[in-house]
CSV table of C-alpha atoms and ligand atoms in Angstrom, one decimal:
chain,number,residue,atom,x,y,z
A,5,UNK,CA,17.2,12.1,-69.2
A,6,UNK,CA,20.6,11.9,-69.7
A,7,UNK,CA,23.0,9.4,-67.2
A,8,UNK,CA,25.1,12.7,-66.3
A,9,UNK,CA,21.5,14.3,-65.4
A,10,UNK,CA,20.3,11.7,-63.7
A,11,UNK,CA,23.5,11.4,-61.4
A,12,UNK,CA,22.8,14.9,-60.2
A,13,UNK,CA,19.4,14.2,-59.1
A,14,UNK,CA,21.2,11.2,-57.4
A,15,UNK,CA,23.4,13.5,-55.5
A,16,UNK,CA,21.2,15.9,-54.6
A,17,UNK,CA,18.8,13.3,-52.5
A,18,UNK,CA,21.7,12.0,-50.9
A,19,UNK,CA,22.7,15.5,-50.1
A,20,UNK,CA,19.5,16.8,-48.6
A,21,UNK,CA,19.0,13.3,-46.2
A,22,UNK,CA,22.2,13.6,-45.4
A,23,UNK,CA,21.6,17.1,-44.3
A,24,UNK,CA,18.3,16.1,-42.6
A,25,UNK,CA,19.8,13.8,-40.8
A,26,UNK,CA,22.6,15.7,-39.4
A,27,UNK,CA,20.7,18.4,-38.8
A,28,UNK,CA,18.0,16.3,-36.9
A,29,UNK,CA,21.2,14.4,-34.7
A,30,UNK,CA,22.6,18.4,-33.4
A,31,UNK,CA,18.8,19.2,-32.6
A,32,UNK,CA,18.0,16.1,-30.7
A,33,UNK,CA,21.5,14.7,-29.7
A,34,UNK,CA,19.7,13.2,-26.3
A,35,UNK,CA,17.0,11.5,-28.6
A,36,UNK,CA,19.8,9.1,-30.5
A,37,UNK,CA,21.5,8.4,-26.6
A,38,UNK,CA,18.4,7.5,-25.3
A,39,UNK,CA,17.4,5.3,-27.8
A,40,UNK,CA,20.5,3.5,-27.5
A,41,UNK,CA,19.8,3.3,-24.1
A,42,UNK,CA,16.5,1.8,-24.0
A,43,UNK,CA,17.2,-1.8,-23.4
A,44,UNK,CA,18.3,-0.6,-19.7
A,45,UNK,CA,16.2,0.2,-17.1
A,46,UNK,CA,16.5,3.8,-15.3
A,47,UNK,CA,18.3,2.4,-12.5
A,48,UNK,CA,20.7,0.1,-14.5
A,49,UNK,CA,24.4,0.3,-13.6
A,50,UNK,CA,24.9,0.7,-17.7
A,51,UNK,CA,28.4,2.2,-17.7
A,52,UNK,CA,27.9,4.8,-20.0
A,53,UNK,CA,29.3,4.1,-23.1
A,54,UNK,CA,32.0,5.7,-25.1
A,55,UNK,CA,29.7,7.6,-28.2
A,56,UNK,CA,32.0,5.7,-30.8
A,57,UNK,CA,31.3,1.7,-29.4
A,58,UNK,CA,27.7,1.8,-28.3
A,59,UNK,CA,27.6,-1.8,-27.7
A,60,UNK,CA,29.0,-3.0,-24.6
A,61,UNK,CA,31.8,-5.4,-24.9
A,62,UNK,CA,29.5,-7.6,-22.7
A,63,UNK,CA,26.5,-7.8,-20.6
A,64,UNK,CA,25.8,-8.9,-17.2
A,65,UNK,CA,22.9,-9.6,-15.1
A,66,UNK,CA,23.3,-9.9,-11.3
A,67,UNK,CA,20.9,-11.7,-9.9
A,68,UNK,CA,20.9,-11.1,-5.8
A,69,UNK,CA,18.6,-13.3,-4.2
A,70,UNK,CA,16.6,-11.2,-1.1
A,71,UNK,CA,13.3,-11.5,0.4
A,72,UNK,CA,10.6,-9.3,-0.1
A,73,UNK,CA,10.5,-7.9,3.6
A,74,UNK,CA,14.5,-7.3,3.4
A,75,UNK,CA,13.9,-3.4,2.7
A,76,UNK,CA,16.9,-2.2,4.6
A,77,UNK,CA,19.1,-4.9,3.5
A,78,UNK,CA,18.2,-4.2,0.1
A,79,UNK,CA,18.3,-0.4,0.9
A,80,UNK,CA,21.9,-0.6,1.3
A,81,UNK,CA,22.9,-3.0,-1.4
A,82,UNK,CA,21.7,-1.3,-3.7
A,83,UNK,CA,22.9,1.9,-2.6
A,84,UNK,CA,26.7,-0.2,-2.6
A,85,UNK,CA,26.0,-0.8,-6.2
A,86,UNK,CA,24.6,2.9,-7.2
A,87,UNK,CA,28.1,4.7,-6.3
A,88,UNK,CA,30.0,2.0,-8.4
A,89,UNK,CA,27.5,2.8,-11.7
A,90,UNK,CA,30.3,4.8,-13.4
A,91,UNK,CA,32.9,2.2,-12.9
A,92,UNK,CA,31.7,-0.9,-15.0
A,93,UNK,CA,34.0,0.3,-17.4
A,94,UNK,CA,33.2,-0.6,-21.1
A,95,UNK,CA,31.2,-3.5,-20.1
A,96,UNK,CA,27.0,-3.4,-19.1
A,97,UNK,CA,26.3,-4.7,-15.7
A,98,UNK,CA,22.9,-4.8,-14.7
A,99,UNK,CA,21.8,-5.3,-11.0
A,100,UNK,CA,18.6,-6.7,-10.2
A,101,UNK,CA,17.2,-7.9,-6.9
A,102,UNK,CA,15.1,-11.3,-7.2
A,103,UNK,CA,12.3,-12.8,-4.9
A,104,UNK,CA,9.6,-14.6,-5.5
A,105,UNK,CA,5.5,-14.2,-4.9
A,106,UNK,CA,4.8,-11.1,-2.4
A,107,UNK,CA,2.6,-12.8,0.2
A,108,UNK,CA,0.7,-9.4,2.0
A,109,UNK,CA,-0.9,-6.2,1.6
A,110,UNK,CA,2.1,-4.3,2.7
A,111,UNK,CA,4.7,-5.8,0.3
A,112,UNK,CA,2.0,-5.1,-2.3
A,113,UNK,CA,2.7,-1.2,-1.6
A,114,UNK,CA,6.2,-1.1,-0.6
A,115,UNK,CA,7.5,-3.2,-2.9
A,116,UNK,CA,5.0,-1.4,-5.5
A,117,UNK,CA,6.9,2.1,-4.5
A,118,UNK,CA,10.6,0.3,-5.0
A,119,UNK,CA,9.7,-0.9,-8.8
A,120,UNK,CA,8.5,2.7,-9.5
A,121,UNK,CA,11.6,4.3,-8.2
A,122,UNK,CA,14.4,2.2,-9.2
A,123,UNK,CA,13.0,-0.7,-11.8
A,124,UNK,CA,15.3,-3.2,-9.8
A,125,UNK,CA,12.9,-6.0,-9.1
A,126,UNK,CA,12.3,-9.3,-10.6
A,127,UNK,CA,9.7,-11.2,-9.3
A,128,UNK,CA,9.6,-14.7,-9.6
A,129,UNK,CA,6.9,-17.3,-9.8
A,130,UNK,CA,7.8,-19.5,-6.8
A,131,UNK,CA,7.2,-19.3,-3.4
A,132,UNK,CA,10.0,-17.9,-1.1
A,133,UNK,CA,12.4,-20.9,-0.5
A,134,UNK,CA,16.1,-21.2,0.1
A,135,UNK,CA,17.0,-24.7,-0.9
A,136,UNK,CA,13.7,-25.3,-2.2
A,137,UNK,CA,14.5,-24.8,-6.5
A,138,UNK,CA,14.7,-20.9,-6.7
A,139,UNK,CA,17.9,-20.6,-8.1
A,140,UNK,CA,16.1,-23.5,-11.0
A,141,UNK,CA,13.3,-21.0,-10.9
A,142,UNK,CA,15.7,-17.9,-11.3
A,143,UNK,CA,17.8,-19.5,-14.3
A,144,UNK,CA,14.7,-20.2,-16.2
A,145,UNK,CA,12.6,-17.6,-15.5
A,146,UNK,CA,15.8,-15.5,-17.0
A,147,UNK,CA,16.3,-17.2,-19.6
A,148,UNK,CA,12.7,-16.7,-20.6
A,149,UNK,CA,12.2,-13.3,-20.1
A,150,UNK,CA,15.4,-11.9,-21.4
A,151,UNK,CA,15.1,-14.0,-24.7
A,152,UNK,CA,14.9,-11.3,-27.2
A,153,UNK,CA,17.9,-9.9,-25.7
A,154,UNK,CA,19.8,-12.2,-24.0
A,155,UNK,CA,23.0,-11.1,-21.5
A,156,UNK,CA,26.4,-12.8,-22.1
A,157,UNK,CA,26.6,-13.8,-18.8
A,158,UNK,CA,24.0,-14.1,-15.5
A,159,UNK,CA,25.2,-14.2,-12.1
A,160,UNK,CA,23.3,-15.5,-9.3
A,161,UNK,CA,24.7,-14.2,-5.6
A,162,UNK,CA,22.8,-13.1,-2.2
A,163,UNK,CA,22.0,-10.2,-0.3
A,164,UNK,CA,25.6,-10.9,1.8
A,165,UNK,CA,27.5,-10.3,-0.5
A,166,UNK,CA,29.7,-7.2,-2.2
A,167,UNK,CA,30.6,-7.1,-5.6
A,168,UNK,CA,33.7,-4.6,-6.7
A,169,UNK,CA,32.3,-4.0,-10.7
A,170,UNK,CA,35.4,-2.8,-11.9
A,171,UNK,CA,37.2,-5.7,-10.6
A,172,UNK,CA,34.4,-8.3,-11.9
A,173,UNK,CA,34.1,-6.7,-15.4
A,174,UNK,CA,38.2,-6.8,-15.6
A,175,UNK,CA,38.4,-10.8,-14.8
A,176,UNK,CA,35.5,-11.3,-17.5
A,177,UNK,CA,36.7,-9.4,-20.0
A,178,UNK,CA,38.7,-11.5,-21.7
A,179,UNK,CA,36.9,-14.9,-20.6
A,180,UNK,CA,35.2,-17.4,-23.5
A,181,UNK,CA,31.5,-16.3,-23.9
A,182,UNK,CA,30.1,-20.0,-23.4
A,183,UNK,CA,30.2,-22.8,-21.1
A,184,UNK,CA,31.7,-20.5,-18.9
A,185,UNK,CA,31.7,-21.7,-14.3
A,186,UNK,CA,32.8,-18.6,-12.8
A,187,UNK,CA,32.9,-18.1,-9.0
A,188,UNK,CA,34.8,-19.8,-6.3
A,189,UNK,CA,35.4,-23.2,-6.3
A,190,UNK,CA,34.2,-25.1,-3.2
A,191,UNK,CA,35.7,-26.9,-1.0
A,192,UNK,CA,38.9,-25.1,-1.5
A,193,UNK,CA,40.5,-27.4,0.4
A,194,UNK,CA,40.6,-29.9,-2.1
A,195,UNK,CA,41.2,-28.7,-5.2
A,196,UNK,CA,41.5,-31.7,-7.2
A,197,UNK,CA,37.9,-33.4,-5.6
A,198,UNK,CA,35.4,-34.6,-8.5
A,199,UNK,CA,32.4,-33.1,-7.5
A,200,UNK,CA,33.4,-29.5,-6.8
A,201,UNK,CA,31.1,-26.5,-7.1
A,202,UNK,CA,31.0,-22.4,-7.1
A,203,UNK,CA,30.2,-21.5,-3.9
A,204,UNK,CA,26.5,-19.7,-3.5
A,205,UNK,CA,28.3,-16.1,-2.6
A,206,UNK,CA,28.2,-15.6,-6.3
A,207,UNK,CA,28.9,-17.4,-9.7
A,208,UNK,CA,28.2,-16.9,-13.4
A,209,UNK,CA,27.0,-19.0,-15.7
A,210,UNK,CA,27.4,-18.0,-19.5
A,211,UNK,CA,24.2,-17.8,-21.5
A,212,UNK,CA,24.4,-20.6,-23.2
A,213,UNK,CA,24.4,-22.6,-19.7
A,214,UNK,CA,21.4,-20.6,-18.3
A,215,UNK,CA,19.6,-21.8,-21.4
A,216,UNK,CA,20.4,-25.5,-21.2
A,217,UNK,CA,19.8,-25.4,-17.3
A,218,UNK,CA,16.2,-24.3,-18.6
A,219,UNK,CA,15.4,-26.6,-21.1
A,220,UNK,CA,17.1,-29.8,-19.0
A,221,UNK,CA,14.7,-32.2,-17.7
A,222,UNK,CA,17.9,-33.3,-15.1
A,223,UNK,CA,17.6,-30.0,-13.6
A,224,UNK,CA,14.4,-29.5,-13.3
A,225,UNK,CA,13.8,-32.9,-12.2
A,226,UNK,CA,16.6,-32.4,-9.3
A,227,UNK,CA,15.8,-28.8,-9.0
A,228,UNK,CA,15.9,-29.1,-4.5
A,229,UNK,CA,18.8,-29.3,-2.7
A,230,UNK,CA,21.3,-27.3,-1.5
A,231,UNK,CA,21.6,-24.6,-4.0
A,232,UNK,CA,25.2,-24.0,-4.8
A,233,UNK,CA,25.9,-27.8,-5.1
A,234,UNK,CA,22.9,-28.6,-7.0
A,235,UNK,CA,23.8,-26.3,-9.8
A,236,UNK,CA,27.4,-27.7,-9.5
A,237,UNK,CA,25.3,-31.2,-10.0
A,238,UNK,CA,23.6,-30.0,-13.0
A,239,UNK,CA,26.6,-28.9,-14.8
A,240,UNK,CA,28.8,-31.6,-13.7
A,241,UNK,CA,26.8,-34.7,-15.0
A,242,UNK,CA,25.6,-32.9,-18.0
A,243,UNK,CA,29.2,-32.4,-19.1
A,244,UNK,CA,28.7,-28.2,-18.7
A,245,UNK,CA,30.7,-25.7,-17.3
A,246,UNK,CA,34.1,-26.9,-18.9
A,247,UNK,CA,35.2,-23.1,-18.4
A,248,UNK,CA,36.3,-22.8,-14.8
A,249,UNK,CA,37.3,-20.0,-13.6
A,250,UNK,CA,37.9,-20.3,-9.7
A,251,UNK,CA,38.5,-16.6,-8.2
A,252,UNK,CA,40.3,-17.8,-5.6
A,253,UNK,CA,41.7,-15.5,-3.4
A,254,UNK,CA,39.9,-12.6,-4.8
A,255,UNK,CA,36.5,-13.7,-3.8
A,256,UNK,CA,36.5,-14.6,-0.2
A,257,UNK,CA,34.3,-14.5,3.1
A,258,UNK,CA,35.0,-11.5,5.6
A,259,UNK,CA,37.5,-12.4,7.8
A,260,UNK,CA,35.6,-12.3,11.2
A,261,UNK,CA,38.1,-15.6,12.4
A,262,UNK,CA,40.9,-17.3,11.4
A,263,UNK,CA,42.6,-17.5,7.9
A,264,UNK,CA,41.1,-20.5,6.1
A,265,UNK,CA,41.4,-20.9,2.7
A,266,UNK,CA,37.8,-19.7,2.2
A,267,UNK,CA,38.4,-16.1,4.8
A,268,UNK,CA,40.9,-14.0,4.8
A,269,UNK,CA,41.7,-10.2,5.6
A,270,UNK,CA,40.1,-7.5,3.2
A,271,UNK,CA,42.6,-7.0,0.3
A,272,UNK,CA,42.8,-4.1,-2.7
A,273,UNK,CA,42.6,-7.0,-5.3
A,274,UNK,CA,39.0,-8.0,-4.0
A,275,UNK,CA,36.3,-9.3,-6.4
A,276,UNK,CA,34.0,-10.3,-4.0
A,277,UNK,CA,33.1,-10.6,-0.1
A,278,UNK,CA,30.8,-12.5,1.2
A,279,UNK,CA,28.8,-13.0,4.7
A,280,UNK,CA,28.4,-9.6,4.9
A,281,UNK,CA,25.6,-10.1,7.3
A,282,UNK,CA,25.2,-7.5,9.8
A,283,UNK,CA,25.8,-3.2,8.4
A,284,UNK,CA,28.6,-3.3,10.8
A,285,UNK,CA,30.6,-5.8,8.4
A,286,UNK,CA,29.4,-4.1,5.2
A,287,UNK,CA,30.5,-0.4,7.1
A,288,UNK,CA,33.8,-1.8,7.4
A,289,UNK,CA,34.0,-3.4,4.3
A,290,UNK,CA,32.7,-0.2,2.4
A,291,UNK,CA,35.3,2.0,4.5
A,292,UNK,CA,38.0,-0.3,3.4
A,293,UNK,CA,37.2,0.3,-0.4
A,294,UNK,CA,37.1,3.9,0.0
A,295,UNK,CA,33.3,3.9,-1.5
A,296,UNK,CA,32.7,7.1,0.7
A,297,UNK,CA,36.0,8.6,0.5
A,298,UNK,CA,34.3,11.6,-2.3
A,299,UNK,CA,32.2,13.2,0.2
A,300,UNK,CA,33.1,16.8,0.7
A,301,UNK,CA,33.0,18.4,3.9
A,302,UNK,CA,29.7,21.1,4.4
A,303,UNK,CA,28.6,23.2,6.8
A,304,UNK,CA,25.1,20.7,6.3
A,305,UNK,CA,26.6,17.9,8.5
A,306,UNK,CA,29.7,16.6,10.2
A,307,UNK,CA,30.5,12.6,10.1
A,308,UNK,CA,33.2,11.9,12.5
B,429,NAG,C1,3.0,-20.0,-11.5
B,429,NAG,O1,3.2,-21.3,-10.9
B,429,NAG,C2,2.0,-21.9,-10.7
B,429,NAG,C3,2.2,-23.1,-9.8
B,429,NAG,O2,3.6,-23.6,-9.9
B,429,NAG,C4,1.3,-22.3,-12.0
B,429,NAG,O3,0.1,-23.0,-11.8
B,429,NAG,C5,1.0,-21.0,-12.7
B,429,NAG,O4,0.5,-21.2,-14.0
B,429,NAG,C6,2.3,-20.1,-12.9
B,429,NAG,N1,1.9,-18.8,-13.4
B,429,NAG,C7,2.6,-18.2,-14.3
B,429,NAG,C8,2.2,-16.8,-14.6
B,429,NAG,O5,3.6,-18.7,-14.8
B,430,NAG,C1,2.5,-16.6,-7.6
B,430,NAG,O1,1.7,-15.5,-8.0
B,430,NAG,C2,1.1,-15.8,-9.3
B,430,NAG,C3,0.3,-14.5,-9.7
B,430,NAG,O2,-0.5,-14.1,-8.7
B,430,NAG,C4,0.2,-17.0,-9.3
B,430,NAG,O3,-0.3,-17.2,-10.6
B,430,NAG,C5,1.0,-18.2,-8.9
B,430,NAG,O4,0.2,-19.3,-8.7
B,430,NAG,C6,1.8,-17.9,-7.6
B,430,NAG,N1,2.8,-19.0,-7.5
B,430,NAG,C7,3.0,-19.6,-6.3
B,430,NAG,C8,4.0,-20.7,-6.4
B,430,NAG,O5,2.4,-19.4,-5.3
B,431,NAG,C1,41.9,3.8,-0.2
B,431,NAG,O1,42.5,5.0,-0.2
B,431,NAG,C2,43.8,5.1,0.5
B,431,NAG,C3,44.2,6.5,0.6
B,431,NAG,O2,44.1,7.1,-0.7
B,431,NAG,C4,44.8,4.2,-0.3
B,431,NAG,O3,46.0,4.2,0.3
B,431,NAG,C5,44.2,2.8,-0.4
B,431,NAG,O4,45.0,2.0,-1.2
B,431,NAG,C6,42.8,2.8,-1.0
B,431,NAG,N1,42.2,1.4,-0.8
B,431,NAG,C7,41.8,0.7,-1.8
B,431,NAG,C8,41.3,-0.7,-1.5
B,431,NAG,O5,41.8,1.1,-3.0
């Protein structure tokens, strides 16, 4: 066979796979979305995903701590979360509720139902506790099972708390990807104290970080105590958590008393409110940020 032959033959494979290929993408166009999907669960906020970049610039895991028997609480958190899905711009933020052991016959069902519905759930294996090591148990449990595909960065916040996902994945966008403290820095009153911490309404560790607080014998040694300032410990005497970012004013409690430098009035440049802890103070929050300013008027109901 001549080399101008041969060439031809060449040609015409490529050609024909070529053709097969395209021809297979215009039949099954949702097969090739799907697939690049499938890391996400149903439920996950993925913020879908410009056809040209697949890959999120970055991925997050929010880790709100709740109790199995918090149904309603959870009910409406995640329901907070669900109407921001399309606004995590080009970034992946995944919301995930975390508790540990179900204790009863009735969680075993309910909880059972949840999982089937909205893959939200991460159990861990620990017994419910406050100050008691779960957040050590949450940070390396993640790390554990996520390691074949790990997130960027994992957050760690409560059931009290609102998130604004737009506003979260803008501040980390253009962040360092390791050793990376993210939150708000407590006490605020004094800035310059050694032994400062994120506060336990929410804070994000990089990867990295979540790894080292898994494999450290420190942490898991001193894994009781109060739980913001015991991670604060962990990082601070292992040298960690050199990136500090301190959200400071756009993370703040709701302002049910006076200005303090930890409270203050709802503002449009919100990352974050925390102790959110009746539906009253998440209504008004949720009014505030227009979440249910879409809904179109029907002749099915009337709300004011
Ligand atoms: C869960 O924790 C218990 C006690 O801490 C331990 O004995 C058990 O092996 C753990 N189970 C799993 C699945 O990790
Ligand atoms: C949690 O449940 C798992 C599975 O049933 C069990 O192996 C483990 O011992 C329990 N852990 C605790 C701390 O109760
Ligand atoms: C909510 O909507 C109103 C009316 O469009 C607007 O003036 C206000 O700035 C919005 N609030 C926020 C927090 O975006």
């Amino acid at each position: 066979m001549n080399s101008s032959s041969h060439s031809k033959i060449v040609s015409f494979i490529l050609l024909t796979s070529a053709m097969v290929v395209l021809l297979f993408f215009f039949m099954r166009p949702n097969e090739f979305r799907l697939r690049s999907m499938s890391t996400s669960s149903p439920s996950s906020l993925t913020s879908f995903m410009a056809p040209v970049t697949p890959k999120p610039d970055f991925r997050l895991l929010i880790g709100v701590l709740t109790v199995p028997d918090s149904y309603e609480r959870r009910h409406l958190v995640r329901h907070a979360y669900a109407l921001q899905s399309n606004l995590a711009g080009p970034s992946q933020i995944d919301i995930r509720f975390v508790f540990c052991n179900l204790t009863n016959e009735e969680q075993r069902v309910l909880i059972a139902m949840e999982i089937l519905l909205y893959d939200d759930i991460i159990i861990l294996n620990c017994t419910e506790n406050m100050n008691d090591g779960k957040t050590y148990t949450y940070f390396s449990s993640v790390r554990h099972k996520f390691d074949e595909n790990p997130y960027d960065y994992v957050m760690k916040t409560d059931d009290d708390a609102y998130f604004r996902l737009d506003k979260l994945g803008e501040s980390l966008r253009g962040l360092p990807r390791e050793d990376v403290y993210y939150g708000f820095g407590t006490p605020c009153d004094k800035p310059g104290a050694q032994w400062r911490y994120m506060s336990g309404m929410g804070y994000i560790l990089s990867w990295d970080l979540v790894e080292w607080i898994a494999s450290s014998e420190k942490a898991r040694e001193h894994r009781v105590g109060i739980e913001d300032l015991t991670t604060g410990s962990w990082l601070r005497e292992g040298g960690r958590g050199r990136n500090w970012f301190d959200m400071r004013p756009a993370m703040y409690d709701y302002p049910d008393g006076p200005p303090l430098c930890y409270r203050h009035e709802l503002v449009a440049d919100t990352i974050g409110v925390h102790k959110l802890k009746t539906n009253l103070k998440w209504a008004r929050t949720l009014k505030y940020f227009n979440v249910t300013a879409g809904l179109k008027p029907s002749k099915l109901y009337h709300i004011d």
